[in-house]
Amino acid sequence: NKNEFIEILKKMIDSLKIEGIMYISFKNGIGEEVIDGRYFKYYTIDQFIDIINSFSCLKILDIYITTSTTNINEKRNWNNFILKKLKK
């Protein structure tokens, strides 16, 4: 869920050195679902930007969208973020 994701994101940020770079990618969408026993939480780009902006130590360096090609039956867009940790 979103609260658990925020806690995980905090741990990822804490593990980065100042000026460290982080890459995050996730399926674009709204909501959540379980597929083959795996939990998926979807965010739109705007939703994820709001989450990132809640951390004053993160700067978005790049955002881009890719399309999944691993499953012919499911073409899904992925949101990709490159983030940088700034001084606290």
Coordinates of C-alpha atoms in Angstrom, one line a residue, residues 4-87:
E4 CA 4.4 0.9 3.0
F5 CA 5.8 2.2 -0.3
I6 CA 6.7 5.6 1.4
E7 CA 8.6 3.7 4.1
I8 CA 10.5 1.7 1.5
L9 CA 11.2 4.8 -0.4
K10 CA 12.6 6.5 2.7
K11 CA 14.9 3.6 3.3
M12 CA 16.1 3.8 -0.4
I13 CA 16.8 7.5 0.0
D14 CA 18.6 7.0 3.3
S15 CA 20.9 4.4 1.6
L16 CA 21.9 6.9 -1.1
K17 CA 24.9 9.1 -0.7
I18 CA 24.4 12.9 -1.3
E19 CA 24.4 13.4 -5.1
G20 CA 23.5 9.7 -5.5
I21 CA 21.2 8.6 -8.3
M22 CA 18.1 6.4 -8.0
Y23 CA 16.1 4.8 -10.8
I24 CA 12.5 3.8 -10.3
S25 CA 10.2 2.2 -12.8
F26 CA 6.6 1.1 -12.3
K27 CA 3.5 0.3 -14.4
N28 CA 1.4 3.3 -15.2
G29 CA -2.2 3.3 -13.9
I30 CA -4.4 3.8 -10.9
G31 CA -5.3 1.3 -8.2
E32 CA -3.8 -2.1 -7.3
E33 CA -4.1 -5.7 -8.0
V34 CA -2.7 -9.2 -7.4
I35 CA -1.4 -11.1 -10.4
D36 CA 0.0 -14.6 -9.9
G37 CA 0.4 -14.0 -6.2
R38 CA 2.3 -10.7 -6.8
Y39 CA 1.0 -7.4 -5.5
F40 CA 1.0 -4.4 -7.9
K41 CA 0.3 -0.8 -6.9
Y42 CA -0.1 1.6 -9.9
Y43 CA 0.7 5.3 -9.9
T44 CA 0.2 7.9 -12.6
I45 CA 3.2 10.2 -13.3
D46 CA 1.5 13.0 -11.5
Q47 CA 0.8 10.9 -8.5
F48 CA 4.4 9.8 -8.3
I49 CA 5.6 13.4 -8.7
D50 CA 3.5 14.4 -5.7
I51 CA 5.2 11.6 -3.7
I52 CA 8.7 12.7 -4.8
N53 CA 7.9 16.3 -4.1
S54 CA 7.1 15.4 -0.5
F55 CA 10.8 14.6 0.0
S56 CA 12.8 17.9 -0.1
C57 CA 16.1 16.0 -0.6
L58 CA 15.0 14.5 -4.0
K59 CA 15.3 16.1 -7.4
I60 CA 13.7 14.6 -10.5
L61 CA 16.4 14.5 -13.2
D62 CA 14.3 12.7 -15.9
I63 CA 10.9 11.1 -16.5
Y64 CA 10.2 8.9 -19.5
I65 CA 7.6 6.3 -20.5
T66 CA 8.4 2.9 -22.0
T67 CA 6.1 0.3 -23.3
S68 CA 6.3 -3.3 -22.1
T69 CA 7.0 -5.8 -24.9
T70 CA 7.4 -8.9 -22.8
N71 CA 3.8 -10.0 -23.0
I72 CA 2.1 -9.8 -26.5
N73 CA -1.3 -9.8 -24.9
E74 CA -0.6 -6.9 -22.5
K75 CA 1.0 -3.7 -23.8
R76 CA 1.5 -1.6 -20.7
N77 CA 3.2 1.7 -20.3
W78 CA 5.9 2.0 -17.6
N79 CA 6.8 5.2 -15.9
N80 CA 10.5 5.6 -15.4
F81 CA 12.1 8.2 -13.0
I82 CA 15.7 9.1 -12.5
L83 CA 16.1 10.9 -9.2
K84 CA 19.0 12.5 -7.4
K85 CA 19.5 12.9 -3.7
L86 CA 20.4 16.5 -2.7
K87 CA 21.8 17.8 0.6

